mmCIF file of C-alpha atoms in Angstrom:
data_model
loop_
_atom_site.group_PDB
_atom_site.id
_atom_site.type_symbol
_atom_site.label_atom_id
_atom_site.label_comp_id
_atom_site.label_asym_id
_atom_site.label_seq_id
_atom_site.Cartn_x
_atom_site.Cartn_y
_atom_site.Cartn_z
ATOM 1 C CA UNK Q 782 0.000 0.000 0.000
ATOM 2 C CA UNK Q 783 2.763 2.349 0.931
ATOM 3 C CA UNK Q 784 4.685 1.410 -2.166
ATOM 4 C CA UNK Q 785 1.767 2.320 -4.360
ATOM 5 C CA UNK Q 786 1.379 5.652 -2.602
ATOM 6 C CA UNK Q 787 5.102 6.409 -3.130
ATOM 7 C CA UNK Q 788 4.840 5.582 -6.792
ATOM 8 C CA UNK Q 789 1.879 7.893 -7.191
ATOM 9 C CA UNK Q 790 3.789 10.697 -5.468
ATOM 10 C CA UNK Q 791 6.751 10.215 -7.806
ATOM 11 C CA UNK Q 792 4.491 10.402 -10.825
ATOM 12 C CA UNK Q 793 2.903 13.609 -9.605
ATOM 13 C CA UNK Q 794 6.303 15.217 -9.029
ATOM 14 C CA UNK Q 795 7.517 14.157 -12.512
ATOM 15 C CA UNK Q 796 4.366 15.577 -14.076
ATOM 16 C CA UNK Q 797 4.860 18.871 -12.227
ATOM 17 C CA UNK Q 798 8.380 19.170 -13.542
ATOM 18 C CA UNK Q 799 7.247 18.532 -17.076
ATOM 19 C CA UNK Q 800 4.561 21.186 -16.801
ATOM 20 C CA UNK Q 801 7.101 23.657 -15.401
ATOM 21 C CA UNK Q 802 9.518 22.930 -18.272
ATOM 22 C CA UNK Q 803 6.771 23.379 -20.829
ATOM 23 C CA UNK Q 804 5.800 26.714 -19.276
ATOM 24 C CA UNK Q 805 9.425 27.915 -19.322
ATOM 25 C CA UNK Q 806 9.925 26.814 -22.926
ATOM 26 C CA UNK Q 807 6.793 28.661 -24.025
ATOM 27 C CA UNK Q 808 7.867 31.824 -22.209
ATOM 28 C CA UNK Q 809 11.314 31.678 -23.785
ATOM 29 C CA UNK Q 810 9.853 31.231 -27.277
ATOM 30 C CA UNK Q 811 7.499 34.141 -26.772
ATOM 31 C CA UNK Q 812 10.344 36.333 -25.577
ATOM 32 C CA UNK Q 813 12.536 35.419 -28.570
ATOM 33 C CA UNK Q 814 9.677 36.074 -31.004
ATOM 34 C CA UNK Q 815 9.001 39.459 -29.394
ATOM 35 C CA UNK Q 816 12.651 40.501 -29.682
ATOM 36 C CA UNK Q 817 12.781 39.370 -33.313
ATOM 37 C CA UNK Q 818 9.709 41.431 -34.171
ATOM 38 C CA UNK Q 819 11.135 44.482 -32.449
ATOM 39 C CA UNK Q 820 14.451 44.128 -34.324
ATOM 40 C CA UNK Q 821 12.632 43.730 -37.623
ATOM 41 C CA UNK Q 822 10.554 46.821 -36.869
ATOM 42 C CA UNK Q 823 13.637 48.821 -35.896
ATOM 43 C CA UNK Q 824 15.658 47.836 -39.057
ATOM 44 C CA UNK Q 825 15.015 50.354 -41.925
ATOM 45 C CA UNK Q 826 13.934 49.170 -45.325
ATOM 46 C CA UNK Q 827 16.738 48.728 -47.927
ATOM 47 C CA UNK Q 828 17.238 51.881 -49.996
ATOM 48 C CA UNK Q 829 17.398 51.902 -53.772
ATOM 49 C CA UNK Q 830 20.859 52.786 -55.205
ATOM 50 C CA UNK Q 831 21.324 56.545 -55.664
ATOM 51 C CA UNK Q 832 21.594 57.787 -59.269
ATOM 52 C CA UNK Q 833 25.082 58.638 -60.525
ATOM 53 C CA UNK Q 834 25.484 62.407 -61.093
ATOM 54 C CA UNK Q 835 26.640 63.046 -64.671
ATOM 55 C CA UNK Q 836 26.602 65.762 -67.307
ATOM 56 C CA UNK Q 837 24.355 64.993 -70.261
ATOM 57 C CA UNK Q 838 24.425 66.207 -73.868
ATOM 58 C CA UNK Q 839 22.312 65.835 -76.980
ATOM 59 C CA UNK Q 840 23.313 64.189 -80.219
ATOM 60 C CA UNK Q 841 23.041 67.006 -82.778
ATOM 61 C CA UNK Q 842 22.911 67.298 -86.546
ATOM 62 C CA UNK Q 843 24.410 70.308 -88.330
ATOM 63 C CA UNK Q 844 27.365 71.688 -90.291
ATOM 64 C CA UNK Q 845 30.824 70.654 -89.120
ATOM 65 C CA UNK Q 846 33.953 72.404 -90.363
ATOM 66 C CA UNK Q 847 36.676 70.134 -91.746
ATOM 67 C CA UNK Q 848 39.856 71.241 -89.970
ATOM 68 C CA UNK Q 849 43.340 69.825 -90.438
ATOM 69 C CA UNK Q 850 45.762 70.322 -87.560
ATOM 70 C CA UNK Q 851 49.524 70.694 -87.770
ATOM 71 C CA UNK Q 852 52.637 72.035 -86.100
ATOM 72 C CA UNK Q 853 54.754 74.875 -87.459
ATOM 73 C CA UNK Q 854 57.232 77.651 -86.828
ATOM 74 C CA UNK Q 855 56.796 81.393 -87.272
ATOM 75 C CA UNK Q 856 59.117 82.995 -89.820
ATOM 76 C CA UNK Q 857 59.722 86.682 -90.519
ATOM 77 C CA UNK Q 858 58.316 87.964 -93.797
ATOM 78 C CA UNK Q 859 61.724 89.525 -94.522
ATOM 79 C CA UNK Q 860 64.999 89.440 -92.604
ATOM 80 C CA UNK Q 861 67.787 91.944 -93.353
ATOM 81 C CA UNK Q 862 71.276 92.075 -91.850
ATOM 82 C CA UNK Q 863 72.218 95.730 -92.126
ATOM 83 C CA UNK Q 864 75.891 96.265 -93.027
ATOM 84 C CA UNK Q 865 77.910 99.304 -94.071
ATOM 85 C CA UNK Q 866 78.608 99.725 -97.793
ATOM 86 C CA UNK Q 867 81.439 102.223 -97.199
ATOM 87 C CA UNK Q 868 84.477 102.458 -94.949
ATOM 88 C CA UNK Q 869 84.666 104.861 -92.043
ATOM 89 C CA UNK Q 870 84.006 105.632 -88.402
ATOM 90 C CA UNK Q 871 80.555 105.261 -86.846
ATOM 91 C CA UNK Q 872 79.580 108.718 -85.619
ATOM 92 C CA UNK Q 873 76.010 108.034 -84.545
ATOM 93 C CA UNK Q 874 73.579 105.178 -83.824
ATOM 94 C CA UNK Q 875 70.016 106.208 -84.616
ATOM 95 C CA UNK Q 876 67.945 103.342 -83.227
ATOM 96 C CA UNK Q 877 67.181 101.521 -79.995
ATOM 97 C CA UNK Q 878 67.363 97.765 -79.672
ATOM 98 C CA UNK Q 879 63.930 96.246 -80.221
ATOM 99 C CA UNK Q 880 62.583 99.411 -81.844
ATOM 100 C CA UNK Q 881 59.953 99.269 -84.558
ATOM 101 C CA UNK Q 882 61.453 101.138 -87.505
ATOM 102 C CA UNK Q 883 60.045 102.285 -90.834
ATOM 103 C CA UNK Q 884 61.749 102.080 -94.188
ATOM 104 C CA UNK Q 885 64.156 105.050 -94.498
ATOM 105 C CA UNK Q 886 64.659 105.631 -90.751
ATOM 106 C CA UNK Q 887 68.227 106.469 -89.703
ATOM 107 C CA UNK Q 888 70.095 103.486 -88.259
ATOM 108 C CA UNK Q 889 73.710 104.694 -88.224
ATOM 109 C CA UNK Q 890 75.877 107.510 -89.535
ATOM 110 C CA UNK Q 891 79.341 106.852 -90.964
ATOM 111 C CA UNK Q 892 81.781 109.786 -91.165
ATOM 112 C CA UNK Q 893 80.685 111.446 -94.452
ATOM 113 C CA UNK Q 894 83.552 113.934 -94.891
ATOM 114 C CA UNK Q 895 85.751 111.874 -97.264
ATOM 115 C CA UNK Q 896 82.761 111.135 -99.495
ATOM 116 C CA UNK Q 897 81.581 114.732 -99.437
ATOM 117 C CA UNK Q 898 85.073 115.820 -100.535
ATOM 118 C CA UNK Q 899 85.046 113.283 -103.381
ATOM 119 C CA UNK Q 900 81.675 114.631 -104.520
ATOM 120 C CA UNK Q 901 82.907 118.211 -104.443
ATOM 121 C CA UNK Q 902 85.985 117.213 -106.436
ATOM 122 C CA UNK Q 903 83.877 115.506 -109.104
ATOM 123 C CA UNK Q 904 81.636 118.537 -109.393
ATOM 124 C CA UNK Q 905 84.690 120.831 -109.771
ATOM 125 C CA UNK Q 906 86.124 118.600 -112.485
ATOM 126 C CA UNK Q 907 82.854 118.765 -114.369
ATOM 127 C CA UNK Q 908 82.763 122.557 -114.099
ATOM 128 C CA UNK Q 909 86.328 122.704 -115.453
ATOM 129 C CA UNK Q 910 85.500 120.450 -118.386
ATOM 130 C CA UNK Q 911 82.345 122.401 -119.127
ATOM 131 C CA UNK Q 912 84.487 125.590 -119.392
ATOM 132 C CA UNK Q 913 86.926 123.800 -121.696
ATOM 133 C CA UNK Q 914 84.178 122.496 -123.942
ATOM 134 C CA UNK Q 915 82.667 125.968 -124.122
ATOM 135 C CA UNK Q 916 85.961 127.409 -125.291
ATOM 136 C CA UNK Q 917 86.486 124.530 -127.753
ATOM 137 C CA UNK Q 918 83.066 125.109 -129.259
ATOM 138 C CA UNK Q 919 83.853 128.818 -129.678
ATOM 139 C CA UNK Q 920 87.082 127.970 -131.537
ATOM 140 C CA UNK Q 921 85.254 125.472 -133.719
ATOM 141 C CA UNK Q 922 82.688 128.135 -134.582
ATOM 142 C CA UNK Q 923 85.439 130.621 -135.545
ATOM 143 C CA UNK Q 924 87.193 128.033 -137.704
ATOM 144 C CA UNK Q 925 83.942 127.238 -139.419
ATOM 145 C CA UNK Q 926 83.259 130.930 -140.177
ATOM 146 C CA UNK Q 927 86.713 131.380 -141.686
ATOM 147 C CA UNK Q 928 85.772 128.978 -144.441
ATOM 148 C CA UNK Q 929 88.576 128.536 -146.905
ATOM 149 C CA UNK Q 930 90.929 130.617 -144.715
ATOM 150 C CA UNK Q 931 91.052 127.763 -142.161
ATOM 151 C CA UNK Q 932 92.393 124.406 -143.171
ATOM 152 C CA UNK Q 933 90.070 121.446 -143.167
ATOM 153 C CA UNK Q 934 92.393 119.642 -140.797
ATOM 154 C CA UNK Q 935 92.142 122.445 -138.241
ATOM 155 C CA UNK Q 936 88.363 122.397 -138.361
ATOM 156 C CA UNK Q 937 88.116 118.616 -137.986
ATOM 157 C CA UNK Q 938 90.653 118.568 -135.166
ATOM 158 C CA UNK Q 939 88.759 121.261 -133.306
ATOM 159 C CA UNK Q 940 85.512 119.329 -133.792
ATOM 160 C CA UNK Q 941 87.140 116.218 -132.331
ATOM 161 C CA UNK Q 942 88.338 118.270 -129.373
ATOM 162 C CA UNK Q 943 84.789 119.465 -128.715
ATOM 163 C CA UNK Q 944 83.513 115.880 -128.830
ATOM 164 C CA UNK Q 945 86.270 114.727 -126.527
ATOM 165 C CA UNK Q 946 85.540 117.401 -123.948
ATOM 166 C CA UNK Q 947 81.805 116.690 -124.208
ATOM 167 C CA UNK Q 948 82.506 113.024 -123.443
ATOM 168 C CA UNK Q 949 84.606 114.087 -120.477
ATOM 169 C CA UNK Q 950 81.633 116.014 -119.124
ATOM 170 C CA UNK Q 951 79.529 112.855 -119.353
ATOM 171 C CA UNK Q 952 82.302 111.018 -117.440
ATOM 172 C CA UNK Q 953 82.364 113.817 -114.893
ATOM 173 C CA UNK Q 954 78.635 113.432 -114.375
ATOM 174 C CA UNK Q 955 79.066 109.716 -113.814
ATOM 175 C CA UNK Q 956 81.791 110.461 -111.262
ATOM 176 C CA UNK Q 957 79.456 112.918 -109.536
ATOM 177 C CA UNK Q 958 76.685 110.306 -109.415
ATOM 178 C CA UNK Q 959 79.063 107.716 -107.984
ATOM 179 C CA UNK Q 960 80.392 110.136 -105.370
ATOM 180 C CA UNK Q 961 76.852 111.110 -104.406
ATOM 181 C CA UNK Q 962 75.936 107.437 -104.066
ATOM 182 C CA UNK Q 963 78.941 106.753 -101.843
ATOM 183 C CA UNK Q 964 78.012 109.765 -99.741
ATOM 184 C CA UNK Q 965 74.451 108.472 -99.367
ATOM 185 C CA UNK Q 966 75.816 105.123 -98.170
ATOM 186 C CA UNK Q 967 77.434 106.958 -95.266
ATOM 187 C CA UNK Q 968 73.916 107.479 -93.913
ATOM 188 C CA UNK Q 969 72.683 103.939 -93.178
ATOM 189 C CA UNK Q 970 68.886 103.734 -93.328
ATOM 190 C CA UNK Q 971 66.369 100.994 -92.638
ATOM 191 C CA UNK Q 972 65.709 99.108 -95.890
ATOM 192 C CA UNK Q 973 62.353 97.687 -94.697
ATOM 193 C CA UNK Q 974 59.727 98.145 -92.023
ATOM 194 C CA UNK Q 975 60.426 95.888 -89.091
ATOM 195 C CA UNK Q 976 61.808 95.367 -85.604
ATOM 196 C CA UNK Q 977 65.467 95.824 -84.769
ATOM 197 C CA UNK Q 978 67.421 93.229 -82.833
ATOM 198 C CA UNK Q 979 70.601 93.564 -80.787
ATOM 199 C CA UNK Q 980 73.017 96.359 -81.742
ATOM 200 C CA UNK Q 981 76.276 94.754 -82.870
ATOM 201 C CA UNK Q 982 78.355 97.908 -83.547
ATOM 202 C CA UNK Q 983 78.893 100.826 -81.177
ATOM 203 C CA UNK Q 984 79.726 104.475 -81.834
ATOM 204 C CA UNK Q 985 83.413 105.028 -82.557
ATOM 205 C CA UNK Q 986 84.030 101.706 -84.276
ATOM 206 C CA UNK Q 987 85.498 101.571 -87.769
ATOM 207 C CA UNK Q 988 83.396 99.749 -90.323
ATOM 208 C CA UNK Q 989 84.191 98.766 -93.873
ATOM 209 C CA UNK Q 990 82.273 97.382 -96.789
ATOM 210 C CA UNK Q 991 84.111 94.052 -96.722
ATOM 211 C CA UNK Q 992 83.378 93.111 -93.111
ATOM 212 C CA UNK Q 993 80.843 90.376 -92.318
ATOM 213 C CA UNK Q 994 79.618 91.745 -88.987
ATOM 214 C CA UNK Q 995 76.231 93.403 -89.316
ATOM 215 C CA UNK Q 996 75.296 96.590 -87.511
ATOM 216 C CA UNK Q 997 71.834 95.223 -86.675
ATOM 217 C CA UNK Q 998 69.317 92.666 -87.946
ATOM 218 C CA UNK Q 999 65.817 93.816 -88.881
ATOM 219 C CA UNK Q 1000 62.921 91.375 -89.115
ATOM 220 C CA UNK Q 1001 59.635 92.250 -90.786
ATOM 221 C CA UNK Q 1002 56.721 90.996 -88.670
ATOM 222 C CA UNK Q 1003 53.807 92.703 -90.441
ATOM 223 C CA UNK Q 1004 52.839 90.531 -92.246
ATOM 224 C CA UNK Q 1005 54.462 87.330 -91.047
ATOM 225 C CA UNK Q 1006 54.661 83.694 -92.167
ATOM 226 C CA UNK Q 1007 53.979 80.377 -90.469
ATOM 227 C CA UNK Q 1008 55.590 77.338 -92.078
ATOM 228 C CA UNK Q 1009 54.004 74.026 -91.044
ATOM 229 C CA UNK Q 1010 53.622 70.465 -92.300
ATOM 230 C CA UNK Q 1011 50.771 68.154 -93.237
ATOM 231 C CA UNK Q 1012 50.751 64.418 -93.987
ATOM 232 C CA UNK Q 1013 51.054 63.578 -97.664
ATOM 233 C CA UNK Q 1014 47.665 61.833 -97.485
ATOM 234 C CA UNK Q 1015 46.055 65.253 -97.006
ATOM 235 C CA UNK Q 1016 47.740 66.815 -100.043
ATOM 236 C CA UNK Q 1017 44.824 66.192 -102.409
ATOM 237 C CA UNK Q 1018 42.314 67.663 -99.969
ATOM 238 C CA UNK Q 1019 44.482 70.739 -99.422
ATOM 239 C CA UNK Q 1020 45.008 71.293 -103.156
ATOM 240 C CA UNK Q 1021 41.273 71.041 -103.877
ATOM 241 C CA UNK Q 1022 40.503 73.542 -101.114
ATOM 242 C CA UNK Q 1023 43.175 75.950 -102.374
ATOM 243 C CA UNK Q 1024 41.850 75.697 -105.935
ATOM 244 C CA UNK Q 1025 38.344 76.476 -104.701
ATOM 245 C CA UNK Q 1026 39.342 79.730 -102.983
ATOM 246 C CA UNK Q 1027 40.893 81.143 -99.826
ATOM 247 C CA UNK Q 1028 41.864 78.531 -97.241
ATOM 248 C CA UNK Q 1029 41.651 80.006 -93.694
ATOM 249 C CA UNK Q 1030 44.420 79.073 -91.253
ATOM 250 C CA UNK Q 1031 44.488 79.760 -87.520
ATOM 251 C CA UNK Q 1032 47.638 79.870 -85.410
ATOM 252 C CA UNK Q 1033 47.298 78.590 -81.836
ATOM 253 C CA UNK Q 1034 49.664 78.202 -78.926
ATOM 254 C CA UNK Q 1035 51.307 74.782 -78.777
ATOM 255 C CA UNK Q 1036 49.152 73.774 -75.805
ATOM 256 C CA UNK Q 1037 46.025 74.566 -77.839
ATOM 257 C CA UNK Q 1038 44.677 76.951 -75.195
ATOM 258 C CA UNK Q 1039 45.000 80.326 -76.951
ATOM 259 C CA UNK Q 1040 44.264 81.388 -80.515
ATOM 260 C CA UNK Q 1041 47.011 83.761 -81.592
ATOM 261 C CA UNK Q 1042 46.078 84.950 -85.073
ATOM 262 C CA UNK Q 1043 44.049 84.262 -88.213
ATOM 263 C CA UNK Q 1044 45.518 84.109 -91.708
ATOM 264 C CA UNK Q 1045 45.345 82.216 -94.971
ATOM 265 C CA UNK Q 1046 47.252 79.547 -96.852
ATOM 266 C CA UNK Q 1047 49.636 81.043 -99.411
ATOM 267 C CA UNK Q 1048 51.848 78.220 -100.614
ATOM 268 C CA UNK Q 1049 52.025 74.442 -100.922
ATOM 269 C CA UNK Q 1050 55.601 73.314 -101.426
ATOM 270 C CA UNK Q 1051 56.445 71.808 -104.818
ATOM 271 C CA UNK Q 1052 57.532 68.437 -103.434
ATOM 272 C CA UNK Q 1053 56.843 66.003 -100.604
ATOM 273 C CA UNK Q 1054 59.574 65.234 -98.107
ATOM 274 C CA UNK Q 1055 60.147 61.522 -98.775
ATOM 275 C CA UNK Q 1056 61.988 61.057 -95.463
ATOM 276 C CA UNK Q 1057 58.997 62.116 -93.350
ATOM 277 C CA UNK Q 1058 56.080 61.698 -95.765
ATOM 278 C CA UNK Q 1059 54.941 65.278 -95.184
ATOM 279 C CA UNK Q 1060 54.371 68.369 -97.303
ATOM 280 C CA UNK Q 1061 55.432 71.855 -96.185
ATOM 281 C CA UNK Q 1062 52.849 74.636 -96.260
ATOM 282 C CA UNK Q 1063 53.190 78.386 -95.760
ATOM 283 C CA UNK Q 1064 50.447 80.667 -94.401
ATOM 284 C CA UNK Q 1065 50.559 84.449 -94.041
ATOM 285 C CA UNK Q 1066 49.134 86.512 -91.180
ATOM 286 C CA UNK Q 1067 48.599 90.283 -90.936
ATOM 287 C CA UNK Q 1068 49.937 90.173 -87.340
ATOM 288 C CA UNK Q 1069 48.979 93.760 -86.505
ATOM 289 C CA UNK Q 1070 49.091 92.988 -82.785
ATOM 290 C CA UNK Q 1071 52.471 91.190 -83.029
ATOM 291 C CA UNK Q 1072 50.984 88.067 -81.447
ATOM 292 C CA UNK Q 1073 53.268 85.990 -83.678
ATOM 293 C CA UNK Q 1074 57.037 86.356 -83.362
ATOM 294 C CA UNK Q 1075 59.801 84.871 -85.528
ATOM 295 C CA UNK Q 1076 60.983 81.507 -84.245
ATOM 296 C CA UNK Q 1077 57.929 80.737 -82.087
ATOM 297 C CA UNK Q 1078 56.453 77.226 -82.373
ATOM 298 C CA UNK Q 1079 52.706 77.144 -82.962
ATOM 299 C CA UNK Q 1080 49.962 74.675 -83.763
ATOM 300 C CA UNK Q 1081 47.832 75.332 -86.825
ATOM 301 C CA UNK Q 1082 44.218 74.679 -87.778
ATOM 302 C CA UNK Q 1083 43.482 74.787 -91.496
ATOM 303 C CA UNK Q 1084 39.824 74.697 -92.618
ATOM 304 C CA UNK Q 1085 39.499 72.879 -95.928
ATOM 305 C CA UNK Q 1086 35.719 72.499 -96.121
ATOM 306 C CA UNK Q 1087 32.431 71.848 -94.298
ATOM 307 C CA UNK Q 1088 30.302 68.721 -93.769
ATOM 308 C CA UNK Q 1089 26.745 70.090 -94.071
ATOM 309 C CA UNK Q 1090 24.720 67.445 -92.133
ATOM 310 C CA UNK Q 1091 27.109 65.880 -89.644
ATOM 311 C CA UNK Q 1092 25.841 63.962 -86.593
ATOM 312 C CA UNK Q 1093 28.009 65.142 -83.699
ATOM 313 C CA UNK Q 1094 28.533 64.669 -79.962
ATOM 314 C CA UNK Q 1095 30.952 66.331 -77.540
ATOM 315 C CA UNK Q 1096 34.451 64.880 -77.750
ATOM 316 C CA UNK Q 1097 34.357 63.745 -74.103
ATOM 317 C CA UNK Q 1098 31.252 61.652 -74.758
ATOM 318 C CA UNK Q 1099 33.352 59.281 -76.880
ATOM 319 C CA UNK Q 1100 34.869 56.553 -74.691
ATOM 320 C CA UNK Q 1101 37.564 53.975 -75.466
ATOM 321 C CA UNK Q 1102 36.864 50.390 -74.502
ATOM 322 C CA UNK Q 1103 38.464 46.972 -75.112
ATOM 323 C CA UNK Q 1104 36.133 46.426 -78.060
ATOM 324 C CA UNK Q 1105 36.506 49.902 -79.562
ATOM 325 C CA UNK Q 1106 34.733 53.224 -79.167
ATOM 326 C CA UNK Q 1107 31.432 53.569 -77.358
ATOM 327 C CA UNK Q 1108 29.165 56.112 -75.679
ATOM 328 C CA UNK Q 1109 26.691 55.863 -72.807
ATOM 329 C CA UNK Q 1110 23.172 56.469 -74.143
ATOM 330 C CA UNK Q 1111 20.543 57.496 -71.571
ATOM 331 C CA UNK Q 1112 17.017 56.145 -72.084
ATOM 332 C CA UNK Q 1113 13.659 57.555 -70.926
ATOM 333 C CA UNK Q 1114 14.058 55.939 -67.467
ATOM 334 C CA UNK Q 1115 17.426 57.712 -66.993
ATOM 335 C CA UNK Q 1116 19.366 54.482 -67.301
ATOM 336 C CA UNK Q 1117 22.674 54.428 -69.145
ATOM 337 C CA UNK Q 1118 23.514 51.826 -71.781
ATOM 338 C CA UNK Q 1119 26.784 51.261 -73.626
ATOM 339 C CA UNK Q 1120 26.433 51.921 -77.364
ATOM 340 C CA UNK Q 1121 29.275 51.013 -79.765
ATOM 341 C CA UNK Q 1122 29.992 53.861 -82.187
ATOM 342 C CA UNK Q 1123 32.415 54.884 -84.913
ATOM 343 C CA UNK Q 1124 33.582 58.483 -85.309
ATOM 344 C CA UNK Q 1125 35.132 60.634 -88.009
ATOM 345 C CA UNK Q 1126 36.477 64.163 -87.833
ATOM 346 C CA UNK Q 1127 36.575 66.393 -84.777
ATOM 347 C CA UNK Q 1128 36.434 70.183 -84.477
ATOM 348 C CA UNK Q 1129 35.553 72.793 -81.843
ATOM 349 C CA UNK Q 1130 35.074 70.151 -79.166
ATOM 350 C CA UNK Q 1131 32.640 67.986 -81.155
ATOM 351 C CA UNK Q 1132 33.225 64.699 -82.971
ATOM 352 C CA UNK Q 1133 31.379 63.415 -86.010
ATOM 353 C CA UNK Q 1134 29.538 60.134 -85.367
ATOM 354 C CA UNK Q 1135 29.533 57.928 -88.431
ATOM 355 C CA UNK Q 1136 27.557 55.054 -86.932
ATOM 356 C CA UNK Q 1137 25.803 54.147 -83.688
ATOM 357 C CA UNK Q 1138 23.901 57.296 -82.658
ATOM 358 C CA UNK Q 1139 20.953 59.303 -83.960
ATOM 359 C CA UNK Q 1140 20.161 63.014 -83.618
ATOM 360 C CA UNK Q 1141 18.095 63.759 -80.522
ATOM 361 C CA UNK Q 1142 19.509 60.983 -78.341
ATOM 362 C CA UNK Q 1143 20.947 61.828 -74.939
ATOM 363 C CA UNK Q 1144 24.469 60.720 -74.057
ATOM 364 C CA UNK Q 1145 26.653 61.006 -70.991
ATOM 365 C CA UNK Q 1146 29.091 63.869 -71.583
ATOM 366 C CA UNK Q 1147 31.066 63.852 -68.334
ATOM 367 C CA UNK Q 1148 31.185 61.621 -65.255
ATOM 368 C CA UNK Q 1149 31.451 58.248 -67.035
ATOM 369 C CA UNK Q 1150 33.970 56.887 -64.513
ATOM 370 C CA UNK Q 1151 31.170 55.791 -62.116
ATOM 371 C CA UNK Q 1152 28.684 54.735 -64.758
ATOM 372 C CA UNK Q 1153 28.092 51.074 -65.581
ATOM 373 C CA UNK Q 1154 25.746 49.295 -67.963
ATOM 374 C CA UNK Q 1155 22.165 49.888 -66.814
ATOM 375 C CA UNK Q 1156 23.155 52.344 -64.077
ATOM 376 C CA UNK Q 1157 20.669 55.011 -63.026
ATOM 377 C CA UNK Q 1158 21.999 58.489 -63.766
ATOM 378 C CA UNK Q 1159 20.915 62.041 -62.989
ATOM 379 C CA UNK Q 1160 21.861 65.406 -64.440
ATOM 380 C CA UNK Q 1161 24.454 67.007 -62.173
ATOM 381 C CA UNK Q 1162 23.784 70.574 -61.009
ATOM 382 C CA UNK Q 1163 26.102 73.104 -59.367
ATOM 383 C CA UNK Q 1164 24.228 72.615 -56.074
ATOM 384 C CA UNK Q 1165 24.693 68.846 -56.086
ATOM 385 C CA UNK Q 1166 28.148 68.882 -54.435
ATOM 386 C CA UNK Q 1167 26.813 71.040 -51.586
ATOM 387 C CA UNK Q 1168 23.891 68.644 -51.013
ATOM 388 C CA UNK Q 1169 26.227 65.664 -51.058
ATOM 389 C CA UNK Q 1170 28.438 67.347 -48.442
ATOM 390 C CA UNK Q 1171 25.383 68.034 -46.241
ATOM 391 C CA UNK Q 1172 24.253 64.411 -46.540
ATOM 392 C CA UNK Q 1173 27.718 63.168 -45.616
ATOM 393 C CA UNK Q 1174 27.805 65.428 -42.538
ATOM 394 C CA UNK Q 1175 24.346 64.224 -41.488
ATOM 395 C CA UNK Q 1176 25.376 60.577 -41.835
ATOM 396 C CA UNK Q 1177 28.460 61.148 -39.672
ATOM 397 C CA UNK Q 1178 26.380 62.862 -36.955
ATOM 398 C CA UNK Q 1179 23.901 59.965 -36.930
ATOM 399 C CA UNK Q 1180 26.745 57.472 -36.624
ATOM 400 C CA UNK Q 1181 28.064 59.333 -33.600
#
């Protein structure tokens, strides 16, 4: 009897423990579920990726100038090394280094006294011979009037004397002209309009006509030339443009940042350089502002024609990929897609699209570095960087 009672008591205790375990397990499950719900409620919903800020541009159709680029060197229109044509001492220098001079301006004065004396001597000799010929003519006239009283030999001899003295007068005049020319050489004048260089002779030095040292070098810079080269493949295009009329040429700085002057093509050289496969060209520029200077290296842009209906995009819209050229085309949902293209000529920051794009399409102009196929893009505005900075500051404050 007691054993049965003890067994019943053990069963009741075991049942109580099982009930207690079940209650604890249910409470633990409810607590875990509650925490999971709270965590799910506290976690924000996943955000959609932000659009990539880019600069967009339209594919346009219109005229595109055909421009051939090259490299060249500025050359003076004329260059003169001024030397003395007579011997003597330099008494005066009439110019400043770097001065703009006009034709006929005084550059230097050589001592003129010996040449003035030679001119005076020639003039005196002519006056003497003129007096002699006058007297000889008077004698010839007297002999002629005497008729038979004067011998024929006397008359002919006197006539020969007159002719001889007349010839001497012509020689005297030539000597006067030569002396006057030598005297004029003593005053050294600018032979052309231009700019003077360094002065190579000072006052007091002796110069002579045989010396090689120049007094100064003058370069004419109005107008001025630019000599440049073009590939031989472009020769036919250049010749056709030159035959059709004036071919405009622009001179730019070598970095391509500044346009220096505008001119025109004057000359295509008569042969191609077989060593380099290029043809030399010469263009002239008015150069009133002296933007071009002899010896300066420049880049050139020569317009040989116009493509009337060219499809164009900005140069920066054209990207280089492993499979060739492409551009990012933006659809109506502002998603970017890679579009293979082929391009032709480029001018004024725009490239001609031969295949792959149509007028009116929108392409990514700048900001392609963050764009991928199918990426969402947005037109960048000047205020966008400020908003991005504010968002970054707000995110940092929330993290703290």
